[in-house]
Every structure is written in C-alpha cells, then in structure tokens.
Amino acid sequence: MESQFPIIQIMNEQGCIVRSEYREQITKELVMTMYRHLIRTRMFDRKCISLQRQGRIGTYVPYEGQEACQVGSALALRDGDWMFPTYRDHGAMMTFGRSLTQTLLYWKGRTEGCIPPEGRKIVPPSVPIATQIPHAAGTAYAEKRKGTKNAVIVYFGDGATSEGDFHEGLNFASVFNVPVVFFNQNNQYAISVPITRQMKSKTIAQKAMAYDIPGIRIDGNDIFVVYFETQQALERARNGRGPTLIEAVTWRYGAHTTSDDPSKYRDQEESKRRRETADPIKRMERFMQQEGWWDEKWANQVQEEASVEIEQAVAEMERYPKANPADMFDYVFAQPTWTIAEQKNAYFQWKRGIEG
Amino acid sequence: MRTAVNTKTLTLVQAVNDALRTMLKEREDVILLGEDIGKNGGVFRATEGLQEEFGEDRVIDTPLSEAGFTGAAIGMAINGLRPVVEIQFLGFIYPAYEQIMTHAARMRARTMGHFTVPMVIRAPYGAGVRAPEIHSDSTEALFTHMPGIKVVCPSTPYDAKGLLIAAIEDPDPVLFLEPMRSYRAFREDVPEGKYTVEIGKGKKLREGGDVTVIAWGAMVPVAVKAAESAEKKGIQADVIDLRTLYPLDKDIIADSVQKTGRTVIVQEAHATGGLANDILAVINDTSFLYQKAPVERVTGFDVPVPFFAYEDDYLPTPQRVLHAIEKAVNF
Ligand SMILES: Cc1ncc(C[n+]2csc(CCOP(=O)(O)OP(=O)(O)O)c2C)c(N)n1
Ligand SMILES: [Mg+2]
C-alpha cells in the first residue's frame, strides 16, 4: 500500500522544487503570503502556550509543526467555502479569517470564541473526535443541492479514522458524490497512541479505496504540495467530481495539550530531529534563499507585524467584557422553554440577593 | 476477625489505580481497555504503571473508537473475561451509547440469563476544573434510566476502591463514574488489598435532625460545606452520600427524610430528567406523610454544560445549597 500511496512532495526537505510543472505557479507573491501566515501562525501558538502557563487562558492545544498543513490548505479555499475544524486547527481557522482575539477567547472558555467571523463559514471546532466529518458531508450535500460552486473542507487527525463517524462520513459523501475534501493531518500520534497501534493500514490515504474516491498522500510539511493538492481536490469538488481524501503526513513537536506530558510516551529526540530536518518553515526559508527571494529585513518585518497583531489580540482578549452568565440560558432555543426561563429568573434573583 | 489492616494514604484517582491493580492481581480474567491507558497511564494517570506490571495484553491501548472497544468488551464479557473499559471523559461516551443501551444492558434479559455482561465502564465526569468544551458533562441520568446497567459514583478514595472492586465482581454491567474534580482534592486512608463496598448502599456523612441533604459524587463536598454553614446558623443536617445511583438506596433515604421531614437534593446535572426527580419519587412513595416542606432541588440548569468561563454560575455551590436548606427549614 505504501508504494500505491507514496508521499508526494513538490518541495523537498532541502527546499528544492522536485516537480517542475509547478514552477510557474509558485510566484513570489504566493510565497510571501504563505510565509507571512506560517510565521503568524507559529508565533501565535507559542504565545498561547506561554499565556496558558501564566494562567491567562485555559488548557490549550498546540499545533507547532503542523503549520504547513493548516496554512496551505486554508489558503486554497475560496471565500464561499466551508471549514469544519478540530480543536487543533485554529491555525487553519485564523488563516481563513477567524480573528486572533476570537481564537484566544475560545481558549479562555468563552462561548464568543465560537462565533463565526462575518461572512465566513467557519464552524466551531469539534472536540469529540471525528464527529464533524459527517457534518461536512451534509453541508456539501446542501451546497450541491443549491447548485453552488462552493466546496467544504473538513479536518481530522489520524486517530479520528478509527471512529465510525469517519467511515460513515466518507461513505455518505461518496454515495452522494458531494463537494467535500477530507483533510487528514496524520501527525502520527493520537495523544500517546502511535499510528502503528491505531491501525494496521500502512497509510490513511488507502482508506479512500473502500469508498471509491481519490486518496492522496502528501508531505504535510511541504506547504506547496498541501496548497496545490488541496486546490485540485477543491476544484474536483466544485466541478461535480465528488470528494477526495488527503492524508498530509506531519508531526506535532510538542504536547498533545498543555495538560499532556509527551515524554511519557515518546522520545523527545525525535521531535528535535524533525525540527532540524523537516520543519515546514525552515524548508520554506531554504526555498526562498535558493530563489534569491529571501530578504532578512522583510522577514524581520513579518515577525514584527505578527508580534504586534498578537499583542493587540491578547490585550483585546484581556479587556473583553466579563462573561455574562445570561448567555448560557439565552441561546439554547430560539424561544426559551419555561424550564430555562424559570431557572434563569430564579438564579438571577438569588444572585442579586447575595450580591445585595 | 481481621485486625491491623495496613493502609495507604491515597487520593481518589490513586484509589482507583489501587483497585485496578488489586483486581488485575487477584483475577486472571480482568482486562483493561481504553484510549491512552497503557503507556501513558491514562490522561488522569488512573492506570499509571499497570501496563508495565501486567503486560500489553491485559492493559490495552485501544484504537480511538468508543463504540469499538466498548462493543469488543461486551464480546469479551460474554466469553468469560471481566473487562474494565475507560472512557476518557464522560462527554465522549456517546459513540458507545448504542453498545451500552442496546447490548450491555439487555444481554441477560434477552437470553434469559444465558449470556451475561460482567463489565465495568469507568468514566471521569463533571465540571469545575476549567476543562475545554464537552469535557464536563454529568449525564448519569441517561444511564440510570436504562434498566440492566448499574450506576455507581463514589465521592471518596475509600469508597472508590471498595466500589470499583465490587463493580468488577458484579455479575452485571456497571457504569462507574469518577468525579474528576475530586480526583486529587484530598487523601484518605485506604486499606491495602481487596475489600468491597456494597453496591446499592448509601452512606450517612453527618447526623442532624432538621433537614436531609442528599448528594453524590462531586456534589458531596458541596453538600457537606453547606451543612457546615447551616450548623453555624443552628440548623442540623443529615448528609447522605448516595454512592450508588442505580439502584437507589431507598432505606437510607426514607429513614432520614422520615426523621427530618425536610429534604434538599443536590445534583450537578441538568434539572429536567435528572436523578433528583427519582429521589423525589422515592420520598413520595415511602415518606409522603412525614413531609413538612416541599423537597428542594439544587441542580445544574437546563442548558448544555457551558464553557468554563461560565461554569461557576452553572454549578451548584455551597451558598445555593444553604439557601435551599434555609428555604426547606423555614417553610
Ligand atoms: C469521542 C472522543 N473520544 C476521546 C477524546 C479524547 N481525545 C482528544 S484528542 C484525542 C486524540 C486524537 O488524535 P488524532 O485524531 O490523531 O488528532 P490529534 O490530536 O493528533 O490532532 C483523544 C483520544 C475525544 N476528544 N473525543
Ligand atoms: Mg494525531
């Protein structure tokens, strides 16, 4: 199966283009946009870890190492497309238009963090594994029925492919030939469980065969292959040619969440080694250097801009009005039921009583 | 008579670990399954060290598939094993709901006792630890409603160990709910080796003649605090830790409420369809004529368990319970 589903690259670890047919499409402008997002996404992630350590946000899910998957695939989307992320995909969400402040609010335990940005169809991250996959198939069904050219992307991890919802979602999408891209980030671990224990299959892409849809296996740390393969899958979807499963092979450098200790289950040297040899950002820098597009001053400026944006978002998060407990009662139904209305009244009456 | 039993001072989560270790040692047929329970020792460390000690074929890191490993455990249980599965958080049990409701709970009835499912499903539950979304559910009533599965919920390390051992030895499926918020809240002396706490029996934590306060799991410390505050106001409360949620300990409830005539039930879960309503039914059926005041219920609200920024408003607090105690007493 590995030979049937080889890992495809456009840019190798040294930052060289290995598929020349893409040469012309890789413009300096595209590369600069990608790089800007990669840097912003990585810096944001590191900031969140430090905010969590200082108790300024709650448990946080880092994605460092997976930026090329998230940025590359999100940049391939068009304005009218839909995104169904997991808890680890705020890199993709922010690239597609979710604000940094909202992302921070989500991790601060605020419902406002789930509100989609104006005009953007970004569904809140799914926390229960794989549950968003059938939703994506259904949303794609609706787009097809409406006769639009919009497509849907849904993210999930390697572990998620063990849940029934993964198979049910792929089957549904395949039977009804709907415009959806199943974007798998195979970071090779589901918390502590390595992929070799998760499945006997050698690849995730091969699971597409069972549903008779295209299955593609790519180097998830090569932003070019992520971008172009996602774009092509989205094009197929828009043109009525149905779903695609993309397996992007990658690695998370850090912990599963800020509550996790990865040294319990894997050798930290492996992450160190991958940082050196396969980092998505370093690879992009090598490419830019070889191209003669690398400009130290510009790169510093990119970092500076990201840092300003991040600091502003943090300040905004911390200035945000206090959580309003009425919010938990007010959005359960279009019209609150008498149970909710009575409970809300009684609670606020009591609260006013004790607060004097 | 046994004397001078050695004890260890353990937290609730350590007591769970100790119970599992005790039973893995005691019975060859005991087998553990779940996500991240092996090498990682569980995300809460409830199974720490057990795979090392008992091997990968008895402490199994399963694929990420609650329906899959719960269903497989049912198959193991009908074929002579005693599986104990861990659901990482109660909020992630729903993929396994079908397996539990239509198979684990019904196998004995469907086969007139020819196939049985002696398995335990462990799950940390509840809010109050600032966890991300969906990690804070307390949906015990979804399971107490279903005949054929027992539901147990300890609040102390001693009870956690004794009840978990009893659950593993029970001939029927048991859902074992562990109050995540109490996992490391305090330590207590726990006997070494094997002992059981009887399933179906509650425990009186405080004696008082004025009012009965009934709670379970993570709400027990809340009820106790409220009772302590009430005492300062001259109100003496009986506090009952139910420990088993199905079947309810009818006698301990009836005895107490017949004495006090006033009751407050503290439930973390949503009000509608909650276990408090079944307790109310027990009071109605056994002790109607003894009642001096309407039974008060202090519960979570009929809203999905909110994001953590709102959880202090969602969760019953000692103040809210005290308010209900005073209402019942002053009726
Ligand atoms: C239904 C369900 N079961 C268990 C969990 C707990 N959990 C959270 S993340 C995770 C591992 C997911 O692994 P993978 O799909 O590879 O995604 P990754 O976290 O690596 O991005 C588990 C078991 C959950 N969130 N939902
Ligand atoms: Mg993974």
XYZ file of C-alpha atoms and ligand atoms in Angstrom:
714
model
C 0.000 0.000 0.000
C 2.833 2.415 0.719
C 4.012 2.005 -2.840
C 0.496 2.600 -4.130
C 0.220 5.700 -1.963
C 3.670 7.288 -1.932
C 4.186 10.546 -0.082
C 4.075 13.266 -2.699
C 6.228 16.390 -2.475
C 6.568 19.491 -4.575
C 9.378 20.862 -2.437
C 11.790 18.511 -0.734
C 13.397 18.905 2.706
C 16.207 20.976 1.226
C 13.718 23.455 -0.172
C 14.190 22.364 -3.816
C 11.246 22.072 -6.194
C 11.033 18.438 -7.268
C 8.044 18.770 -9.588
C 8.905 21.340 -12.200
C 5.379 21.583 -13.587
C 4.557 23.710 -10.519
C 7.462 26.120 -11.057
C 5.444 28.850 -12.668
C 2.563 28.787 -10.257
C 4.900 29.314 -7.318
C 5.063 33.070 -7.573
C 6.955 35.317 -5.240
C 3.681 36.863 -4.138
C 2.171 33.485 -3.219
C 5.323 32.510 -1.367
C 5.363 35.732 0.611
C 1.719 35.291 1.594
C 2.377 31.733 2.693
C 5.418 32.716 4.679
C 3.576 35.527 6.435
C 0.829 33.135 7.522
C 3.295 30.465 8.598
C 5.141 32.888 10.842
C 1.990 34.431 12.293
C 0.516 31.013 12.958
C 3.626 29.715 14.683
C 4.178 32.808 16.786
C 0.557 32.767 17.891
C 0.835 29.148 19.004
C 3.927 29.853 21.093
C 2.264 32.861 22.644
C -0.734 30.749 23.652
C 1.472 28.236 25.406
C 3.013 30.984 27.447
C -0.401 32.519 28.184
C -1.582 29.134 29.416
C 1.464 28.775 31.673
C 0.699 32.171 33.161
C -2.918 31.193 33.757
C -4.220 33.813 31.332
C -6.034 31.206 29.198
C -7.166 27.638 29.957
C -5.887 24.334 28.638
C -4.508 24.937 25.155
C -3.967 22.655 22.170
C -0.745 23.461 20.314
C -0.117 22.659 16.654
C 3.524 23.661 16.168
C 4.981 21.564 13.357
C 1.681 21.279 11.505
C 1.550 24.848 10.163
C 2.095 23.918 6.514
C -0.941 21.603 6.620
C -3.154 24.231 8.146
C -1.974 27.336 6.320
C -1.534 25.628 2.947
C -4.965 24.024 2.932
C -6.765 27.112 4.242
C -5.145 29.339 1.603
C -6.506 27.011 -1.077
C -10.093 27.814 -0.044
C -12.308 30.393 -1.702
C -14.449 32.900 0.137
C -17.689 30.914 -0.167
C -16.220 27.611 1.036
C -16.904 25.940 4.353
C -14.423 24.895 7.035
C -15.026 22.200 9.666
C -12.025 22.214 12.029
C -10.992 20.247 15.109
C -9.611 21.648 18.351
C -6.110 21.649 16.816
C -6.923 23.598 13.673
C -7.021 27.211 14.791
C -4.004 27.749 12.515
C -6.293 26.935 9.582
C -9.168 28.916 11.061
C -7.065 32.049 11.533
C -5.658 31.746 8.026
C -9.196 31.554 6.676
C -10.323 34.616 8.616
C -11.074 33.854 12.246
C -9.572 36.626 14.340
C -6.778 36.005 16.792
C -8.867 37.547 19.536
C -11.672 35.093 18.968
C -9.247 32.243 18.987
C -7.936 33.437 22.330
C -11.455 33.818 23.707
C -12.193 30.228 22.791
C -9.247 29.035 24.841
C -10.298 31.326 27.644
C -13.520 29.374 27.982
C -15.738 31.939 26.293
C -18.599 30.982 24.002
C -17.888 34.063 21.882
C -14.873 32.135 20.592
C -17.268 30.013 18.511
C -18.994 32.854 16.676
C -18.011 32.705 13.009
C -16.294 35.774 11.579
C -18.544 37.964 9.449
C -19.223 36.315 6.118
C -17.050 33.286 6.819
C -18.413 29.783 7.090
C -16.141 28.517 9.825
C -17.954 26.051 12.038
C -16.788 25.831 15.692
C -14.054 23.281 16.316
C -15.275 19.775 17.025
C -13.980 18.435 20.310
C -15.465 14.917 20.154
C -13.260 13.099 17.707
C -14.454 12.675 14.095
C -17.963 13.992 14.758
C -17.538 16.874 12.305
C -16.864 14.550 9.371
C -20.500 13.603 8.654
C -21.489 17.272 9.139
C -19.125 18.238 6.347
C -20.658 15.626 4.070
C -24.123 17.010 4.797
C -23.114 20.620 4.308
C -21.545 19.641 0.993
C -24.778 17.875 0.071
C -26.677 21.111 0.698
C -24.251 23.132 -1.437
C -24.685 20.652 -4.223
C -28.435 20.851 -3.949
C -28.311 24.624 -4.058
C -26.253 24.338 -7.205
C -23.347 26.471 -5.991
C -19.661 26.114 -6.713
C -18.804 26.168 -3.022
C -16.862 23.331 -1.503
C -16.271 22.070 2.030
C -13.066 21.161 3.834
C -13.050 19.078 6.983
C -10.024 18.451 9.185
C -9.323 15.466 11.414
C -6.402 13.533 12.826
C -5.003 10.052 12.324
C -6.759 8.783 15.449
C -10.083 10.034 14.126
C -10.015 7.458 11.340
C -10.768 4.777 13.943
C -14.156 6.276 14.802
C -17.280 5.175 12.995
C -18.089 8.774 12.080
C -15.058 8.905 9.784
C -16.251 5.938 7.758
C -19.870 6.999 7.812
C -18.995 10.485 6.631
C -16.794 9.253 3.792
C -19.369 6.735 2.700
C -22.154 9.286 2.701
C -20.078 11.745 0.707
C -19.051 9.071 -1.732
C -22.567 7.696 -2.276
C -23.951 11.171 -2.955
C -20.838 12.440 -4.722
C -20.772 15.710 -2.787
C -18.191 18.530 -2.880
C -16.054 17.866 0.193
C -12.351 17.478 0.890
C -11.452 15.224 3.802
C -8.193 16.692 5.041
C -6.367 14.372 7.378
C -3.412 15.639 9.384
C -1.554 12.477 10.138
C 0.725 13.694 12.921
C 1.317 10.021 13.704
C 0.025 10.166 17.257
C -3.385 10.243 18.907
C -2.304 11.578 22.296
C 0.048 8.728 23.301
C -1.006 6.137 20.746
C 1.266 5.898 17.702
C -0.315 5.276 14.336
C 1.227 1.804 14.219
C -1.055 0.884 17.137
C -4.003 2.853 15.856
C -4.270 0.861 12.644
C -2.670 -1.926 10.725
C -3.098 0.008 7.472
C 0.205 1.445 6.328
C -1.427 4.620 5.063
C -4.594 6.597 5.703
C -4.951 7.516 2.039
C -5.667 3.890 1.179
C -8.895 4.067 3.167
C -10.290 6.117 0.257
C -10.222 2.982 -1.888
C -13.006 1.435 0.136
C -15.247 4.359 -0.781
C -14.048 4.574 -4.343
C -12.883 8.162 -4.027
C -9.404 9.570 -4.731
C -6.938 9.117 -1.861
C -3.770 11.207 -1.900
C -0.807 11.034 0.435
C 1.287 14.152 0.720
C 4.162 15.584 2.709
C 2.299 17.736 5.192
C 5.381 19.817 5.901
C 5.650 20.936 2.290
C 3.278 23.855 2.035
C 3.337 23.791 -1.768
C 2.065 20.265 -2.110
C -0.540 20.922 0.574
C -1.728 24.033 -1.208
C -1.835 22.641 -4.740
C -3.282 19.236 -3.903
C -5.984 20.819 -1.747
C -6.752 23.267 -4.503
C -7.098 20.465 -7.034
C -9.310 18.441 -4.727
C -11.485 21.503 -4.156
C -11.668 22.048 -7.929
C -12.806 18.474 -8.470
C -15.418 19.025 -5.777
C -16.667 22.258 -7.346
C -16.912 20.590 -10.733
C -19.153 17.799 -9.555
C -16.442 15.189 -9.302
C -17.053 14.418 -5.651
C -14.992 14.002 -2.517
C -11.266 13.441 -2.015
C -9.344 12.117 0.970
C -5.998 13.837 1.521
C -3.548 12.388 4.018
C -0.975 15.013 4.979
C 1.852 13.329 6.863
C 3.207 15.603 9.563
C 4.310 15.765 13.201
C 3.381 17.781 16.262
C 6.549 18.855 18.046
C 5.058 19.486 21.428
C 2.494 18.061 23.788
C -0.990 16.914 22.797
C -2.375 19.678 25.010
C -0.849 21.814 27.719
C -2.037 19.117 30.184
C -0.103 16.376 28.403
C 3.454 15.184 29.024
C 4.775 13.622 25.813
C 7.950 12.347 27.481
C 5.694 9.652 28.992
C 5.187 8.031 25.619
C 7.790 9.129 23.089
C 11.392 10.027 22.688
C 11.790 13.788 22.637
C 14.831 13.417 20.387
C 12.505 12.525 17.538
C 10.807 15.911 17.673
C 14.176 17.636 17.890
C 15.405 15.754 14.862
C 12.289 16.590 12.857
C 12.633 20.244 13.737
C 16.084 20.154 12.202
C 15.296 18.126 9.115
C 11.649 18.565 8.246
C 10.373 21.827 9.661
C 7.804 23.429 7.341
C 9.026 26.972 7.961
C 12.750 26.246 7.684
C 12.040 24.456 4.455
C 10.245 27.472 3.084
C 13.155 29.690 4.133
C 15.620 27.429 2.356
C 13.498 27.627 -0.767
C 13.340 31.410 -0.602
C 17.074 31.654 -0.098
C 17.748 29.467 -3.142
C 15.302 31.514 -5.167
C 17.027 34.718 -4.156
C 13.748 35.848 -2.607
C 14.993 35.889 0.948
C 15.228 39.328 2.463
C 16.285 39.454 6.090
C 14.801 42.873 6.606
C 11.463 41.808 5.191
C 11.479 38.653 7.309
C 12.079 40.703 10.442
C 9.246 42.925 9.446
C 6.938 39.921 9.024
C 7.777 38.869 12.569
C 7.357 42.358 13.874
C 3.920 42.675 12.279
C 2.801 39.323 13.615
C 4.025 40.205 17.055
C 2.088 43.474 17.057
C -1.077 41.739 15.865
C -0.723 39.038 18.527
C -0.104 41.518 21.334
C -3.115 43.523 20.261
C -5.274 40.413 20.263
C -4.061 39.439 23.739
C -4.823 42.930 25.017
C -8.263 42.767 23.440
C -8.941 39.372 24.990
C -7.974 40.680 28.416
C -10.065 43.829 28.035
C -13.048 41.806 26.932
C -16.230 42.317 28.995
C -16.710 39.727 31.744
C -18.510 36.510 30.845
C -22.241 37.054 31.124
C -23.974 34.079 32.751
C -27.229 35.043 30.994
C -25.579 33.851 27.792
C -25.726 30.236 28.874
C -29.533 30.452 29.162
C -30.325 32.627 26.183
C -29.166 30.616 23.198
C -30.345 27.087 23.952
C -33.560 27.521 21.953
C -34.951 30.185 19.656
C -37.581 30.708 22.352
C -36.518 29.714 25.875
C -38.663 26.945 27.301
C -40.416 27.628 30.607
C -37.844 25.467 32.395
C -34.986 27.637 31.213
C -36.861 30.880 31.735
C -37.771 29.952 35.321
C -34.315 28.725 36.178
C -32.719 31.842 34.775
C -35.061 34.108 36.717
C -34.605 32.228 39.946
C -30.840 32.217 39.544
C -30.519 35.932 38.881
C -32.918 36.756 41.672
C -30.825 34.716 44.077
C -27.605 36.210 42.750
C -28.897 39.742 43.181
C -29.940 38.761 46.704
C -26.488 37.597 47.764
C -24.724 40.412 45.951
C -27.002 42.819 47.822
C -11.757 -11.038 62.662
C -9.261 -9.011 60.701
C -7.198 -6.620 62.688
C -4.398 -4.190 61.943
C -5.054 -3.909 58.237
C -2.292 -1.968 56.543
C -3.445 1.227 54.934
C -2.086 3.698 52.423
C -2.984 7.360 52.176
C -4.395 7.849 48.701
C -6.210 10.353 46.548
C -9.365 9.230 44.764
C -7.571 8.657 41.483
C -4.839 6.689 43.267
C -7.521 4.608 44.948
C -8.960 3.783 41.523
C -5.488 2.758 40.411
C -5.086 0.640 43.534
C -8.426 -1.098 42.948
C -7.484 -1.913 39.360
C -4.075 -3.219 40.403
C -5.643 -5.304 43.167
C -8.098 -6.916 40.773
C -5.590 -7.456 37.966
C -3.529 -9.357 40.541
C -6.480 -11.185 42.013
C -8.209 -12.358 38.844
C -6.707 -13.524 35.570
C -9.920 -12.675 33.741
C -9.718 -8.955 34.475
C -8.603 -6.955 31.459
C -8.384 -3.186 30.932
C -9.172 -1.372 27.685
C -9.216 2.269 26.677
C -7.516 5.183 24.999
C -4.076 6.119 26.357
C -4.430 3.844 29.402
C -1.283 1.813 28.732
C 1.994 3.538 28.094
C 0.604 6.908 29.110
C -1.092 5.525 32.217
C -4.338 7.324 31.355
C -4.803 11.041 30.859
C -5.534 11.317 34.599
C -2.971 8.639 35.496
C -5.689 6.302 36.775
C -3.948 3.347 35.125
C -0.383 4.501 35.810
C 2.093 1.632 35.907
C -0.478 -1.082 35.191
C 0.612 -1.935 31.663
C 4.199 -2.204 32.866
C 3.156 -4.553 35.611
C 0.547 -6.679 33.842
C 1.526 -6.515 30.190
C 0.117 -5.201 26.957
C -2.388 -7.989 26.584
C -4.128 -7.150 29.840
C -3.843 -3.374 29.805
C -4.690 -2.455 26.252
C -4.271 0.836 24.441
C -7.152 0.600 22.016
C -7.772 2.419 18.765
C -9.691 5.667 19.220
C -13.164 4.203 18.984
C -15.515 4.124 21.945
C -18.156 2.065 20.137
C -15.420 -0.314 19.014
C -13.758 -1.037 22.326
C -16.955 -0.964 24.366
C -18.582 -3.333 21.913
C -15.500 -5.545 21.952
C -15.577 -5.536 25.749
C -19.181 -6.771 25.641
C -17.991 -9.613 23.434
C -15.171 -10.375 25.863
C -17.550 -10.305 28.811
C -19.961 -12.807 27.282
C -16.976 -15.030 26.697
C -15.514 -15.248 30.169
C -13.447 -12.091 30.616
C -14.080 -9.224 33.049
C -13.285 -6.136 31.019
C -12.916 -2.724 32.612
C -13.052 -0.047 29.938
C -12.074 3.555 30.416
C -13.972 6.297 28.626
C -11.542 9.229 28.681
C -14.248 11.722 29.720
C -17.948 11.000 30.195
C -18.674 13.518 27.425
C -17.033 11.094 24.988
C -19.170 8.098 25.890
C -21.870 8.853 23.337
C -20.365 6.873 20.446
C -20.601 3.862 22.800
C -24.143 4.670 23.874
C -25.713 2.245 21.447
C -23.492 -0.594 22.662
C -24.314 0.135 26.279
C -28.033 0.687 25.891
C -28.952 -1.970 23.410
C -26.436 -4.671 24.259
C -24.602 -4.423 27.584
C -27.818 -3.574 29.415
C -30.021 -6.133 27.668
C -27.962 -9.230 27.056
C -29.034 -11.007 30.234
C -32.714 -10.203 29.716
C -32.664 -11.173 26.052
C -31.080 -14.542 26.684
C -32.883 -15.327 29.949
C -29.556 -15.282 31.723
C -27.643 -17.457 29.280
C -25.305 -14.686 28.197
C -24.263 -12.015 30.655
C -22.066 -8.919 30.535
C -19.996 -8.579 33.716
C -18.101 -5.489 32.635
C -17.283 -2.098 34.121
C -17.237 1.185 32.237
C -15.191 3.808 34.081
C -15.559 7.458 33.203
C -14.379 10.675 34.819
C -17.256 13.139 34.827
C -18.264 16.629 35.863
C -17.373 20.282 35.658
C -15.313 22.603 37.795
C -11.782 22.016 36.553
C -11.707 24.625 33.774
C -11.641 21.915 31.131
C -12.264 22.556 27.437
C -15.720 22.126 25.881
C -17.561 18.775 26.228
C -15.169 17.599 28.961
C -17.543 18.476 31.818
C -20.764 16.520 31.313
C -22.589 14.720 34.126
C -25.188 12.716 32.277
C -25.656 9.895 34.793
C -29.427 10.015 34.313
C -29.073 8.848 30.708
C -27.844 5.588 32.221
C -29.870 5.295 35.435
C -32.883 5.411 33.154
C -31.810 2.232 31.362
C -32.603 -0.996 33.206
C -29.853 -3.586 33.043
C -26.866 -1.448 33.970
C -25.952 -0.305 37.460
C -24.539 3.158 38.041
C -22.038 3.854 40.807
C -20.487 7.179 41.781
C -18.079 7.375 44.732
C -17.008 10.609 46.382
C -14.079 9.415 48.490
C -10.907 7.372 47.942
C -12.060 4.605 50.317
C -15.390 4.191 48.574
C -13.830 4.491 45.135
C -11.610 1.486 45.745
C -14.230 -0.627 47.502
C -16.958 0.149 44.999
C -14.732 -0.391 41.964
C -13.751 -3.819 43.243
C -17.415 -4.592 43.897
C -18.268 -3.370 40.387
C -15.639 -5.632 38.832
C -17.029 -8.592 40.758
C -20.628 -7.730 39.992
C -22.342 -10.160 37.598
C -23.876 -7.281 35.620
C -22.581 -4.232 33.771
C -21.705 -1.241 35.932
C -21.084 2.337 34.879
C -18.526 3.708 37.321
C -18.489 7.499 37.396
C -15.422 9.184 38.852
C -15.741 12.806 39.976
C -12.863 14.401 38.127
C -12.975 17.429 40.363
C -12.330 15.229 43.408
C -9.575 13.131 41.806
C -6.845 14.897 43.742
C -8.882 17.034 46.119
C -7.891 15.160 49.275
C -6.299 11.981 50.598
C -7.653 9.334 52.899
C -6.504 6.089 54.465
C -7.347 3.214 52.166
C -6.801 -0.426 53.181
C -4.283 -2.380 51.168
C -5.511 -5.393 49.229
C -9.022 -6.423 48.467
C -12.179 -5.144 50.141
C -15.573 -4.168 48.798
C -18.179 -1.531 49.448
C -21.642 -2.842 48.720
C -23.303 -1.531 45.574
C -26.755 -0.116 46.294
C -25.893 1.291 49.711
C -25.570 4.971 50.542
C -23.674 6.419 53.475
C -24.634 8.922 56.151
C -21.880 11.528 56.468
C -23.414 13.774 59.126
C -26.227 13.357 61.603
C -28.775 16.089 62.159
C -32.472 16.220 62.818
C -33.603 19.324 60.931
C -33.091 18.581 57.280
C -31.756 15.886 54.973
C -29.233 16.833 52.279
C -28.715 14.201 49.587
C -25.808 14.316 47.152
C -23.401 12.137 45.169
C -20.001 12.344 43.557
C -18.580 15.830 43.184
C -21.607 17.375 44.910
C -20.891 15.613 48.209
C -18.245 18.109 49.351
C -20.585 20.919 48.282
C -23.393 19.454 50.399
C -21.084 18.959 53.378
C -19.874 22.566 53.214
C -23.443 23.793 53.070
C -24.333 21.618 56.072
C -21.391 23.082 57.999
C -22.603 26.594 57.255
C -26.132 25.627 58.242
C -24.843 24.339 61.559
C -23.443 27.778 62.314
C -26.968 29.054 61.853
C -28.322 26.440 64.234
C -29.607 24.046 61.577
C -28.560 20.415 61.911
C -28.434 18.463 58.668
C -28.288 14.792 57.833
C -25.976 14.476 54.847
C -26.310 11.389 52.673
C -23.777 10.343 50.060
C -25.767 8.048 47.757
C -22.676 6.316 46.320
C -24.857 4.147 44.049
C -27.203 5.913 41.638
C -28.933 2.801 40.342
C -30.361 1.049 42.266
C -31.006 3.818 44.799
C -30.669 3.074 48.497
C -34.334 3.518 49.306
C -33.942 2.755 53.000
C -31.274 5.300 53.815
C -33.333 7.981 52.064
C -36.610 7.004 53.729
C -35.109 6.678 57.213
C -33.606 10.113 57.071
C -36.461 12.027 55.471
C -38.976 10.449 57.818
C -36.888 11.792 60.666
C -36.351 15.300 59.298
C -39.399 15.843 57.103
C -37.373 18.280 55.019
C -35.078 17.480 52.122
C -32.610 19.173 49.810
C -31.219 17.219 46.854
C -28.008 18.451 45.249
C -27.394 17.430 41.668
C -24.715 18.690 39.304
C -26.641 17.636 36.195
C -29.454 19.496 34.430
C -32.763 19.613 36.297
C -35.135 18.013 33.812
C -34.948 14.245 33.715
C -32.310 14.240 36.436
C -31.768 11.679 39.176
C -33.072 14.115 41.804
C -36.519 13.506 40.368
C -36.222 9.787 41.051
C -35.104 10.502 44.600
C -38.153 12.700 44.943
C -40.266 9.791 43.788
C -38.714 7.575 46.476
C -39.555 10.202 49.098
C -43.069 10.489 47.758
C -43.599 6.752 47.704
C -42.067 5.972 51.100
C -42.477 9.070 53.238
C -45.200 11.348 51.920
C -46.981 11.799 55.223
C -43.759 12.737 57.031
C -43.011 15.726 54.856
C -43.147 19.184 56.405
C -41.913 21.106 53.396
C -41.619 20.663 49.631
C -38.408 18.894 48.620
C -35.829 21.393 47.352
C -33.622 20.565 44.394
C -30.385 22.421 43.723
C -29.226 21.430 40.260
C -27.351 22.484 37.182
C -29.592 24.286 34.743
C -31.433 23.026 31.684
C -28.634 24.286 29.448
C -25.726 22.408 27.889
C -22.835 22.414 30.373
C -21.322 25.775 29.464
C -17.779 26.749 28.535
C -15.603 27.079 31.600
C -15.887 30.854 31.904
C -19.495 30.249 32.980
C -19.111 27.055 34.983
C -19.073 28.724 38.383
C -22.531 30.029 37.562
C -23.698 26.668 36.273
C -22.530 24.501 39.160
C -24.419 24.197 42.451
C -22.413 25.945 45.172
C -22.499 25.653 48.963
C -24.258 29.032 49.042
C -27.013 27.859 46.734
C -27.425 24.687 48.792
C -27.500 26.666 52.036
C -30.194 28.874 50.562
C -32.256 25.774 49.751
C -31.663 24.359 53.253
C -32.974 27.553 54.806
C -35.941 27.556 52.477
C -36.816 23.997 53.461
C -36.344 24.647 57.154
C -38.263 27.921 57.178
C -41.144 26.699 55.084
C -15.004 10.772 21.011
C -13.752 11.218 21.698
N -13.006 10.322 22.374
C -11.893 10.704 23.025
C -11.494 12.001 23.017
C -10.239 12.429 23.772
N -9.198 12.817 22.805
C -8.981 14.094 22.476
S -7.845 14.260 21.288
C -7.590 12.593 21.197
C -6.617 12.051 20.208
C -6.935 12.472 18.820
O -5.947 12.052 17.944
P -5.939 12.426 16.416
O -7.268 12.143 15.805
O -4.769 11.792 15.795
O -5.783 14.024 16.400
P -4.594 14.892 17.016
O -5.000 15.199 18.416
O -3.344 14.133 16.907
O -4.592 16.143 16.207
C -8.398 11.935 22.121
C -8.411 10.490 22.336
C -12.309 12.919 22.313
N -11.979 14.215 22.239
N -13.415 12.506 21.668
Mg -2.879 12.638 15.533
